[in-house]
PDB file of C-alpha atoms in Angstrom:
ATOM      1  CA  UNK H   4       0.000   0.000   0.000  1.00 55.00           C
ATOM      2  CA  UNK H   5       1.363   3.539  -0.914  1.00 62.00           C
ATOM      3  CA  UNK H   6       0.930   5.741   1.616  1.00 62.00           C
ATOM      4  CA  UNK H   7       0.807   9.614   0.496  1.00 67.00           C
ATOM      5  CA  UNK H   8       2.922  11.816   3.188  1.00 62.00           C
ATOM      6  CA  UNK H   9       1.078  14.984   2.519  1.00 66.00           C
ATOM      7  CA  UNK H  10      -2.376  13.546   3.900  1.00 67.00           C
ATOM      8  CA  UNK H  11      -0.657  11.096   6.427  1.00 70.00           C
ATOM      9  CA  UNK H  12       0.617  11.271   9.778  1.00 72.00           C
ATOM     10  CA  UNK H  13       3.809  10.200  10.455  1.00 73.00           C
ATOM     11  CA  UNK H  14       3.805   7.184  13.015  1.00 79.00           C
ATOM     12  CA  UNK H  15       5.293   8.713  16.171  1.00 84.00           C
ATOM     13  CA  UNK H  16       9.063   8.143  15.783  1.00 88.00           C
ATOM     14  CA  UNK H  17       9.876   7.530  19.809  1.00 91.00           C
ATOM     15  CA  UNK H  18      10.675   3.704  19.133  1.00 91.00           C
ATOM     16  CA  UNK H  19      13.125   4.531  16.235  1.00 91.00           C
ATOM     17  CA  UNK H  20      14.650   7.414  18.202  1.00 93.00           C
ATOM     18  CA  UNK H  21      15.233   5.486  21.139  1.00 94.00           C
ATOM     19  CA  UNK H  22      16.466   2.245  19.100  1.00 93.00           C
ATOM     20  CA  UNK H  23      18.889   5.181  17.395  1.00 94.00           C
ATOM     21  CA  UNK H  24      20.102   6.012  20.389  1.00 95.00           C
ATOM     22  CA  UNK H  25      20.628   2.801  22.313  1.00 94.00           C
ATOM     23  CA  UNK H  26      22.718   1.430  19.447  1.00 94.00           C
ATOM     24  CA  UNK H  27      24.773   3.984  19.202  1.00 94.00           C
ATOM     25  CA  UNK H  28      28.030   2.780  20.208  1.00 95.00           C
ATOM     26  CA  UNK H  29      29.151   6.172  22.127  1.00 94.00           C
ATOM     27  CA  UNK H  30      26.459   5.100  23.955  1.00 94.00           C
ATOM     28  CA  UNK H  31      26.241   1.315  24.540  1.00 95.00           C
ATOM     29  CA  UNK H  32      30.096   2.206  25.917  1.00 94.00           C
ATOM     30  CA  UNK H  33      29.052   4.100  28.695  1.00 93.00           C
ATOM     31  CA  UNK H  34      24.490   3.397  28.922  1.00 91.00           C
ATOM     32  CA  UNK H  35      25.077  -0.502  27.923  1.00 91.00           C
ATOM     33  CA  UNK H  36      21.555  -0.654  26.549  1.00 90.00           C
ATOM     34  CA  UNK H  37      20.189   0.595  28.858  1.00 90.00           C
ATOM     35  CA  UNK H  38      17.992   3.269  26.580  1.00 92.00           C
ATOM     36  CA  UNK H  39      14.149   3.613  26.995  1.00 90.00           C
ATOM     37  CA  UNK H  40      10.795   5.657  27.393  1.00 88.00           C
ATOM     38  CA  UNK H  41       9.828   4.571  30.859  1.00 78.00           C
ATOM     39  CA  UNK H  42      11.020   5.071  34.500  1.00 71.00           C
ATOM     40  CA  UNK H  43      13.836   2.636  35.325  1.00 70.00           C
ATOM     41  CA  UNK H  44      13.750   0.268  38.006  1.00 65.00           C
ATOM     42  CA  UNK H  45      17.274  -0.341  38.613  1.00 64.00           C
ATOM     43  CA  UNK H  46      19.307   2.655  39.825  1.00 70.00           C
ATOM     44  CA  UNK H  47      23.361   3.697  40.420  1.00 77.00           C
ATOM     45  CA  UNK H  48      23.622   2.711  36.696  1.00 86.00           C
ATOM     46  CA  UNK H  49      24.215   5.226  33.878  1.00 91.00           C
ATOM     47  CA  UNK H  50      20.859   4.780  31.416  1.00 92.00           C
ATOM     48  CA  UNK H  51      18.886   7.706  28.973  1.00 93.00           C
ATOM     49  CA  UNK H  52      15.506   7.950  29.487  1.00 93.00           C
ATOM     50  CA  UNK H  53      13.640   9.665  26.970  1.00 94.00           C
ATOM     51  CA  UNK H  54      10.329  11.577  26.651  1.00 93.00           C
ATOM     52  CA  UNK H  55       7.769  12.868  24.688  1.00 93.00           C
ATOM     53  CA  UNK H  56       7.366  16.256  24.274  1.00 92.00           C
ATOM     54  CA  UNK H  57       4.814  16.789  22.030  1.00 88.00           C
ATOM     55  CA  UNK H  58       4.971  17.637  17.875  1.00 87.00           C
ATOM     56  CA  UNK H  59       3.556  20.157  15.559  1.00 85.00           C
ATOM     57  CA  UNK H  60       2.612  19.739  11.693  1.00 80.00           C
ATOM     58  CA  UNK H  61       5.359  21.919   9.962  1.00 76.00           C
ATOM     59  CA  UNK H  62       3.054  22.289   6.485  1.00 70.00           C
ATOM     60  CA  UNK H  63      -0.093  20.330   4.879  1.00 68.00           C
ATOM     61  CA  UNK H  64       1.863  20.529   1.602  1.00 71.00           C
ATOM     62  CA  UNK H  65       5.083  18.623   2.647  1.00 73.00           C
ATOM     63  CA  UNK H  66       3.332  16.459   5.751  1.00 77.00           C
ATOM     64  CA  UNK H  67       6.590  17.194   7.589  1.00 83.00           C
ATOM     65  CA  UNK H  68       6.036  17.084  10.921  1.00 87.00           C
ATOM     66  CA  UNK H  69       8.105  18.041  14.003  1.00 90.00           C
ATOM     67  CA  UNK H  70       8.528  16.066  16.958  1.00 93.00           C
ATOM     68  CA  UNK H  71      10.207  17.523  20.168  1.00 94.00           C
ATOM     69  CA  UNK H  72      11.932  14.872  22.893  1.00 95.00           C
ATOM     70  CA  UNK H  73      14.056  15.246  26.027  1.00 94.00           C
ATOM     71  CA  UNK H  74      16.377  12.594  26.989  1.00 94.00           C
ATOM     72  CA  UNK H  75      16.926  12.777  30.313  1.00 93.00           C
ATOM     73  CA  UNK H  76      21.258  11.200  30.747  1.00 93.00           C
ATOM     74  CA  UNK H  77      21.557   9.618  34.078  1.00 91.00           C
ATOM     75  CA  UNK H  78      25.139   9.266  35.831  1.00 90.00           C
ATOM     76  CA  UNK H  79      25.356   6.863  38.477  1.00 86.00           C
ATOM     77  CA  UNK H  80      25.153   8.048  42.031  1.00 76.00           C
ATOM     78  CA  UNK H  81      29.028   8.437  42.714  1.00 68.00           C
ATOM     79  CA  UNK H  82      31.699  11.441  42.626  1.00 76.00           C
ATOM     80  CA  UNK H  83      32.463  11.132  39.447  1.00 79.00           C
ATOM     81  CA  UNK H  84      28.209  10.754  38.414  1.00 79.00           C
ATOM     82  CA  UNK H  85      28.072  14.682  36.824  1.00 85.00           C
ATOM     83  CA  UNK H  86      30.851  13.252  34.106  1.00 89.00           C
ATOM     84  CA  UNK H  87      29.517  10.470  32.949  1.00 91.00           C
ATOM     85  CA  UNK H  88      26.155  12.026  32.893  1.00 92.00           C
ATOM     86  CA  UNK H  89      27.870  14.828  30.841  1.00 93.00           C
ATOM     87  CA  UNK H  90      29.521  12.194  28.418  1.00 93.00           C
ATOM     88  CA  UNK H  91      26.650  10.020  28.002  1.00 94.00           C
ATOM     89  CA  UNK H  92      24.698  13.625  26.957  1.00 95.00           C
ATOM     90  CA  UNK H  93      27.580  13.829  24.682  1.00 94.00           C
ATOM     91  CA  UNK H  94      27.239  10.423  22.893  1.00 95.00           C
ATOM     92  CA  UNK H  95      23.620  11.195  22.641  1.00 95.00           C
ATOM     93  CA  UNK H  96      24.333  14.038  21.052  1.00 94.00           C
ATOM     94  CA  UNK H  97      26.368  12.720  18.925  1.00 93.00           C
ATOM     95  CA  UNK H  98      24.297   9.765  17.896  1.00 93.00           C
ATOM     96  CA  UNK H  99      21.174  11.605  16.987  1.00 91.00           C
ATOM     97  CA  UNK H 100      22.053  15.415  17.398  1.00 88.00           C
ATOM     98  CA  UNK H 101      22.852  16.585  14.162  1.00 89.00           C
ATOM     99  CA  UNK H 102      21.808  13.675  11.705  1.00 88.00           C
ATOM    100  CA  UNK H 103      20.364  13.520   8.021  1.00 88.00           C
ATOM    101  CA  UNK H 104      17.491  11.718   6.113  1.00 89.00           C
ATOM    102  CA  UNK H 105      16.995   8.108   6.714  1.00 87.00           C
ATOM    103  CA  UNK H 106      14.103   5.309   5.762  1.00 85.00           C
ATOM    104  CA  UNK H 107      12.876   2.872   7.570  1.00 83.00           C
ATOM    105  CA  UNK H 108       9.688   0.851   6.434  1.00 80.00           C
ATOM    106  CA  UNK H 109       6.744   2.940   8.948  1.00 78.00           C
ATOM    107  CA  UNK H 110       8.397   5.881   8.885  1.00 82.00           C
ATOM    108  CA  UNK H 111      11.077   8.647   6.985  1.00 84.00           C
ATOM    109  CA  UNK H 112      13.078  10.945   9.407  1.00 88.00           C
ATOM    110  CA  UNK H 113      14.296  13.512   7.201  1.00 88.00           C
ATOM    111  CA  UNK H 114      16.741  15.426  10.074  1.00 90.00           C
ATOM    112  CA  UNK H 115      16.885  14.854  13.908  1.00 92.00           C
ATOM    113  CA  UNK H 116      19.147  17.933  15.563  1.00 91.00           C
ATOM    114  CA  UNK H 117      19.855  18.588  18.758  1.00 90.00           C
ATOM    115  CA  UNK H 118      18.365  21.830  20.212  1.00 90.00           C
ATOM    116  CA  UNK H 119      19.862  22.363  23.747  1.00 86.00           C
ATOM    117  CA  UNK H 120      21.384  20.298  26.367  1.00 86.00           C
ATOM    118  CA  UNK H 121      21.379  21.721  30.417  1.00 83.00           C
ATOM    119  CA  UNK H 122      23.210  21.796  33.081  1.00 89.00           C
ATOM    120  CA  UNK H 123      23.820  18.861  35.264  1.00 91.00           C
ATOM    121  CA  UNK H 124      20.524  18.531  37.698  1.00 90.00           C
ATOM    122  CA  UNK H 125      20.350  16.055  41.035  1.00 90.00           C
ATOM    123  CA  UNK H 126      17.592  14.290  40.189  1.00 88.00           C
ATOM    124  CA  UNK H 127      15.055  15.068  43.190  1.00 88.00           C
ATOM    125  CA  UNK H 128      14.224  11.438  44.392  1.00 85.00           C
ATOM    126  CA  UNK H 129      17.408   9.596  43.403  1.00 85.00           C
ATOM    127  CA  UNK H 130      20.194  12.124  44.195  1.00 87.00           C
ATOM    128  CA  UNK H 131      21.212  10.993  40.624  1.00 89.00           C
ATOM    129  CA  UNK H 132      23.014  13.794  38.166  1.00 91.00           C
ATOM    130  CA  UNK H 133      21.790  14.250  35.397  1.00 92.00           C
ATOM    131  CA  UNK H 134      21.846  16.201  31.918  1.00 94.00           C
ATOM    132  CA  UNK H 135      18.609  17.328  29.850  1.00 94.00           C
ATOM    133  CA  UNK H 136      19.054  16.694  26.039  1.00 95.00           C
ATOM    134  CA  UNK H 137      16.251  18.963  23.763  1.00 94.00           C
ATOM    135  CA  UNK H 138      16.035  17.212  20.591  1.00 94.00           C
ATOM    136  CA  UNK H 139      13.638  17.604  17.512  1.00 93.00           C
ATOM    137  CA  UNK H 140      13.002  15.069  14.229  1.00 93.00           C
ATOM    138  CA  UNK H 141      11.199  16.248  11.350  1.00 91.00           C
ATOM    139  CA  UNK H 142       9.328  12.997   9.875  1.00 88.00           C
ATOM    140  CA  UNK H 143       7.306  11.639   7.041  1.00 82.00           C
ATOM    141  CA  UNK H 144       4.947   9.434   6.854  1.00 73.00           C
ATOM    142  CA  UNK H 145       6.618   5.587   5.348  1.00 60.00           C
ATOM    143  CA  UNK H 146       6.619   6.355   1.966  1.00 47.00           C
ATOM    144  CA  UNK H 147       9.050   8.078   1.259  1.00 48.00           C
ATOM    145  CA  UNK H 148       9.707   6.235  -2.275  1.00 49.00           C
TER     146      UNK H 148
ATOM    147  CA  UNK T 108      14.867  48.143  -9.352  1.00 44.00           C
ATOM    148  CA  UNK T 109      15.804  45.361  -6.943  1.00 48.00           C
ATOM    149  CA  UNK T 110      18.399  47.363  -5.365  1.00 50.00           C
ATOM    150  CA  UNK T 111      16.276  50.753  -5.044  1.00 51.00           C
ATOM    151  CA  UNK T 112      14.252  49.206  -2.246  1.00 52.00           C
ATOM    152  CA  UNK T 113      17.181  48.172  -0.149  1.00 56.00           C
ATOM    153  CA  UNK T 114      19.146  51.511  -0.024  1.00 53.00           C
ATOM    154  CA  UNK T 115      15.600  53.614   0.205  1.00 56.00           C
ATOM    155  CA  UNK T 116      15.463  50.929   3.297  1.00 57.00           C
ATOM    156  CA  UNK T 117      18.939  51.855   5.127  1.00 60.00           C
ATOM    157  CA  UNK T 118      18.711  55.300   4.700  1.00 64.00           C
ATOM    158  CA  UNK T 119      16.081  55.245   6.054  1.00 79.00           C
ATOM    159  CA  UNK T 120      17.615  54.310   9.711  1.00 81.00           C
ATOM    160  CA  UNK T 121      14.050  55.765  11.976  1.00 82.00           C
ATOM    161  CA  UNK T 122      11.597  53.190   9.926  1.00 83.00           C
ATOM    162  CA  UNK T 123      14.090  50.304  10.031  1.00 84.00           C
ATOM    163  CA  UNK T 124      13.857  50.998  13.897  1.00 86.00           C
ATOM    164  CA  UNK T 125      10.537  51.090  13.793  1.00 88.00           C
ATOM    165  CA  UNK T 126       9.986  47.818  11.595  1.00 89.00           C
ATOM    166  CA  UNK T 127      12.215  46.612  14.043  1.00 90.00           C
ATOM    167  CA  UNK T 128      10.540  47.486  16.818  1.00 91.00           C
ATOM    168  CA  UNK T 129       7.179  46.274  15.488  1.00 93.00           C
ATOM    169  CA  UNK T 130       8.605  42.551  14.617  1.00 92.00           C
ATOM    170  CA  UNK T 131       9.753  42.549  18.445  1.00 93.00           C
ATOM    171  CA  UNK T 132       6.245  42.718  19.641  1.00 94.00           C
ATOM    172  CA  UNK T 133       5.012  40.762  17.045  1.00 95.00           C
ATOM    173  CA  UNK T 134       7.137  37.758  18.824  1.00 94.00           C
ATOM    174  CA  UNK T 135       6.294  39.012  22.398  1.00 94.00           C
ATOM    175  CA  UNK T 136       2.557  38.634  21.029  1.00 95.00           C
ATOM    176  CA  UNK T 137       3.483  35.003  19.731  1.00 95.00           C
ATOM    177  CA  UNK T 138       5.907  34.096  23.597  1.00 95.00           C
ATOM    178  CA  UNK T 139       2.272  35.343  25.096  1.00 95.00           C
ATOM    179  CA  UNK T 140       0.174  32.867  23.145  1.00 95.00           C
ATOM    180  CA  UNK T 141       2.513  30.255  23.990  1.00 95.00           C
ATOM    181  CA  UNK T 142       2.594  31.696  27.449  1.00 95.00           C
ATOM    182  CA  UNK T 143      -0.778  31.280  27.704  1.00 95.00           C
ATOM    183  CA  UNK T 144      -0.877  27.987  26.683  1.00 95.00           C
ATOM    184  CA  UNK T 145       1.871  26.766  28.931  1.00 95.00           C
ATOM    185  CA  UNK T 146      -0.360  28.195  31.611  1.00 95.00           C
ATOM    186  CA  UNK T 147      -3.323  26.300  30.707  1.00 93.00           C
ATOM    187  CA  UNK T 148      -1.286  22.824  30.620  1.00 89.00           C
ATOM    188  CA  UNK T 149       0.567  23.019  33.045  1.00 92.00           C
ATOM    189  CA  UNK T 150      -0.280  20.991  36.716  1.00 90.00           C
ATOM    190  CA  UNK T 151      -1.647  22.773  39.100  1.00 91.00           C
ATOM    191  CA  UNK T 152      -1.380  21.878  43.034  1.00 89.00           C
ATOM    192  CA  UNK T 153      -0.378  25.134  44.670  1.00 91.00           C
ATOM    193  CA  UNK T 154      -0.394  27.758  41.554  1.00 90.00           C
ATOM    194  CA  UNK T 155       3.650  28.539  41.914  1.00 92.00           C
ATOM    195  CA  UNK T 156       4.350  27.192  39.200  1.00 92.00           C
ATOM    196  CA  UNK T 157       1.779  28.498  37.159  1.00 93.00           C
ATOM    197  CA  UNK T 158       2.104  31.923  38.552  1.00 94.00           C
ATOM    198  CA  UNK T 159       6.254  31.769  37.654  1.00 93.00           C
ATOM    199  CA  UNK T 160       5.510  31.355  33.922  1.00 94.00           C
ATOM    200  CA  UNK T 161       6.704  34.560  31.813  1.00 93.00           C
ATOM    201  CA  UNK T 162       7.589  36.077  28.902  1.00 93.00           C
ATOM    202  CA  UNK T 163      10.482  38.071  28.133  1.00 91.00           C
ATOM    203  CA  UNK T 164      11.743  39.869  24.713  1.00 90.00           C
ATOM    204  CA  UNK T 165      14.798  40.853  23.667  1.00 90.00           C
ATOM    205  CA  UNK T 166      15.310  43.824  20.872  1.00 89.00           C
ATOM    206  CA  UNK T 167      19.379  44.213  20.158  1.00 88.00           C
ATOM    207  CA  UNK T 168      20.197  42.799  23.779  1.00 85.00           C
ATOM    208  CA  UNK T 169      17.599  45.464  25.407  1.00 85.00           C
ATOM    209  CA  UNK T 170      13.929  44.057  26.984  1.00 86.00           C
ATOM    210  CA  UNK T 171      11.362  45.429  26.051  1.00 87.00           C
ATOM    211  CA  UNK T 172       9.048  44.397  28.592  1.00 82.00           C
ATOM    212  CA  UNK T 173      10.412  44.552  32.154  1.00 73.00           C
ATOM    213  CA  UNK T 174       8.274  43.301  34.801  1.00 75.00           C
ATOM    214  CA  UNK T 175       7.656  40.817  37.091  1.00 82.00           C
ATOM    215  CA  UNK T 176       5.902  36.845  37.012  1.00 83.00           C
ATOM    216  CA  UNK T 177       2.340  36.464  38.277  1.00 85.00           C
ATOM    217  CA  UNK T 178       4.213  35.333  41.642  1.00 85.00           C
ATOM    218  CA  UNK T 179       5.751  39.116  41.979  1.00 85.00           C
ATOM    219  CA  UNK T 180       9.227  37.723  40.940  1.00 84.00           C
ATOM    220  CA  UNK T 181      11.417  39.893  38.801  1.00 84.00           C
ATOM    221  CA  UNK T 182      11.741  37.746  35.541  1.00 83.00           C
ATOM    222  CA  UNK T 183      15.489  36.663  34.837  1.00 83.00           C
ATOM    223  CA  UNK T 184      17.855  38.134  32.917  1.00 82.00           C
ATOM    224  CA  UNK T 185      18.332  35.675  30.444  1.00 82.00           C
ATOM    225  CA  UNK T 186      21.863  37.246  28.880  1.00 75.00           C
ATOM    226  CA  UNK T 187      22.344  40.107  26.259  1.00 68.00           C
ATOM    227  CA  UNK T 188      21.831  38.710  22.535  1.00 73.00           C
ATOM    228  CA  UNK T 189      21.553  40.535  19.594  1.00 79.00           C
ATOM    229  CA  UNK T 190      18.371  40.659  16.948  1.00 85.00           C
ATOM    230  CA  UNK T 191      14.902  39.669  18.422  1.00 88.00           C
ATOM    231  CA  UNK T 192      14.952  36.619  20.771  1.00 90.00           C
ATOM    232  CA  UNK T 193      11.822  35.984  23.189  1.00 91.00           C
ATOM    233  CA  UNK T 194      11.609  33.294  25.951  1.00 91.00           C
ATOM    234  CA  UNK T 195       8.908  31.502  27.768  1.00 92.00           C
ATOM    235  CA  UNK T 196       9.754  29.964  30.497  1.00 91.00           C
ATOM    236  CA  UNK T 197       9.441  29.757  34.388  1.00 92.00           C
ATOM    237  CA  UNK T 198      11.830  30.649  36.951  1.00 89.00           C
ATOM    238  CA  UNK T 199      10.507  28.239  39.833  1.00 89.00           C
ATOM    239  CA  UNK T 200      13.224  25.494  40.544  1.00 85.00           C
ATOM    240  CA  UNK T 201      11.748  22.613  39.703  1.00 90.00           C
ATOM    241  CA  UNK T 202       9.881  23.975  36.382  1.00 91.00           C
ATOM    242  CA  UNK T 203      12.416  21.345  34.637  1.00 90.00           C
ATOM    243  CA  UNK T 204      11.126  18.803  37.089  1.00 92.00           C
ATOM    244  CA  UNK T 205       7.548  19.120  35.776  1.00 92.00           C
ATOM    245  CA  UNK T 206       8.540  19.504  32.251  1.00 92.00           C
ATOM    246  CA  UNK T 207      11.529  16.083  31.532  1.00 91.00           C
ATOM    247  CA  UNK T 208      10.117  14.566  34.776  1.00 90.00           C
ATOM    248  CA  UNK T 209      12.178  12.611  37.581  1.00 89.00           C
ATOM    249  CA  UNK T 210      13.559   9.489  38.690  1.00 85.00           C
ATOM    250  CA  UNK T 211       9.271   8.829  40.441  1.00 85.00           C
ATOM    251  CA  UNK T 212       7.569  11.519  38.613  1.00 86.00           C
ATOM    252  CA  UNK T 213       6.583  11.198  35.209  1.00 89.00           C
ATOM    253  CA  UNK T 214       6.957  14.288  33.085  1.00 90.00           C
ATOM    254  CA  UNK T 215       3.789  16.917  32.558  1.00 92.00           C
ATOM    255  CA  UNK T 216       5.519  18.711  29.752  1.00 93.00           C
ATOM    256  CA  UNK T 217       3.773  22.346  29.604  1.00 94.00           C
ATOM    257  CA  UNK T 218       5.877  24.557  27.610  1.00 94.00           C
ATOM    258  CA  UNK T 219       7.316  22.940  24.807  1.00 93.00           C
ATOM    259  CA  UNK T 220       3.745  21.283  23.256  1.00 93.00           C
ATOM    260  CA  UNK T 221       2.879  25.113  24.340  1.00 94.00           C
ATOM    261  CA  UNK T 222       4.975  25.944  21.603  1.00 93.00           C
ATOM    262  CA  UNK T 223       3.881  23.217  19.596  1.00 90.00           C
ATOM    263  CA  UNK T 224       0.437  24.414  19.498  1.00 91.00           C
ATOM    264  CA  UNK T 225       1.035  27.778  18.225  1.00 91.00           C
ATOM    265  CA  UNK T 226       4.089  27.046  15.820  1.00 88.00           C
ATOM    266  CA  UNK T 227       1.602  26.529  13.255  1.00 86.00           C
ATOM    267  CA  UNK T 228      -0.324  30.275  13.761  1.00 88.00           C
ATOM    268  CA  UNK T 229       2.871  31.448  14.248  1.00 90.00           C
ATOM    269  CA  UNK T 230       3.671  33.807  11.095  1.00 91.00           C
ATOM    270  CA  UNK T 231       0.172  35.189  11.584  1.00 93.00           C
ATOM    271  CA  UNK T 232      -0.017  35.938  14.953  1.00 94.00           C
ATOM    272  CA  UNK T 233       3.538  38.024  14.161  1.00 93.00           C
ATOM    273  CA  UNK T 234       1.768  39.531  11.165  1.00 93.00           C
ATOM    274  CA  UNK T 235      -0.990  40.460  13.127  1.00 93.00           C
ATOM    275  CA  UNK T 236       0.920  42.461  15.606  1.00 92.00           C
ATOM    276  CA  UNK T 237       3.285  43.881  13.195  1.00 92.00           C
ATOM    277  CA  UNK T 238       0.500  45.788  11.605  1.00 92.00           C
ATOM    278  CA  UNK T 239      -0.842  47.169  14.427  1.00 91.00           C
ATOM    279  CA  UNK T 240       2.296  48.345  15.463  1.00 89.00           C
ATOM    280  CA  UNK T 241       2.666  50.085  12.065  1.00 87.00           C
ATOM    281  CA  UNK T 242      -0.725  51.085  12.260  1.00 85.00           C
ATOM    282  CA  UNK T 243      -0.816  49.367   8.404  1.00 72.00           C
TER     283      UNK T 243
END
């Protein structure tokens, strides 16, 4: 089935963003996988938890759309936490931040970029550092063909 | 002919101010829809956080609105920056809290689908402002 991008939502890009992300290698050095959309149960351990931030049609013509994240970059709960929290924001920068068109079969990211990343925070419950990553995607519906 | 319309435009320096001018409160008008927004989204238990969200403009590094958050807080100085730049935002400590969420607290984002809703009306809502500032 041909899908036309101009009268078709994109499907919501999350899953490829975080699969992006998680096999990254910058990443799988220091997060080991440890990538997803949901609150973690295991803590001390570095890990990038990313959210939803909500998304905006860019034009009816084109049926880009924009989709805004956060990935929130845990450190582990040690001295040297803020670091790796700042180098895991790093490889997650560098994995998706500033990346070109790509396909995959449900949907066509035509640029993910990074648009800030914060401070080191202590998370409020954990005591955890961590760094805030502001990413967008513009996407197309699949067919891209 | 193309190049009449951009010297008539430098020389003359009081309109370009004025254009200026005009596009910065066209912006402040669009950071106030979003503002508005943000304060219709956002959780509510005690209001703080609602009351905290602002809007400030920037025109060549000087505000144009000074003035305080619902709360009675003076709203940051977010830096000197050149050309128009307008920010919505909060100044409450754990406004990033709400928005990314924590380790036990899911995130309520407010301000960036805010900005999401209004990116859309965006170049009209600017238009709209821009004329009445030039009285066109």
């Amino acid at each position: 089935m041909t899908i036309d991008p101009r009268t078709t939502d994109p499907i919501d890009p999350m899953g490829k963003l975080i699969t992006e992300i998680r096999d990254d290698p910058g990443v799988f050095a220091i997060a080991a996988g440890r990538v997803s959309g949901q609150q973690r149960d295991t803590m001390a351990v570095p890990c990038v938890i990313v959210i939803d931030l909500g998304s905006s049609k860019v034009s009816s013509e084109s049926g880009v759309r924009r989709y805004s994240y956060g990935a929130r970059c845990y450190g582990p709960n040690a001295a040297t936490g803020d670091i790796t929290a700042k180098q895991l924001a790093n490889a997650v920068v560098g994995a998706v931040g500033s990346r070109g068109p790509r396909r995959y079969a449900t949907v066509g990211i035509y640029r993910s970029t990074e648009v800030s990343s914060g401070p080191v925070l202590i998370d409020p419950d954990t005591r955890e550092p961590y760094v805030i990553v502001s990413l967008e995607l513009a996407v197309v519906a699949g067919a891209m063909t | 002919m193309a190049n009449t319309g951009d010297v008539t435009f430098k020389e003359n320096a009081a309109f370009t101010k004025r254009l200026e001018r005009a596009f910065a409160y066209g912006f402040l008008a669009f950071g106030y829809e979003v503002e508005r927004s943000a304060k219709r989204n956002v959780h509510v238990i005690t209001g703080n956080l609602r009351r905290s969200i602002h809007t400030v403009c920037y025109l060549h590094g000087e505000s144009i609105v000074k003035g305080q958050d619902e709360n009675g807080n003076a709203t940051p100085d977010y830096g000197s920056h050149k050309d128009v730049q307008v920010y919505v935002g909060t100044n409450t400590g754990y406004g990033a809290y709400e928005e990314f969420g924590t380790m036990r607290r899911p995130a309520h984002p407010f301000l960036t689908p805010a900005f999401h809703e209004h990116l859309g009306k965006a170049k009209a809502i600017i238009e709209k402002q821009v004329k009445k500032e030039l009285g066109a």
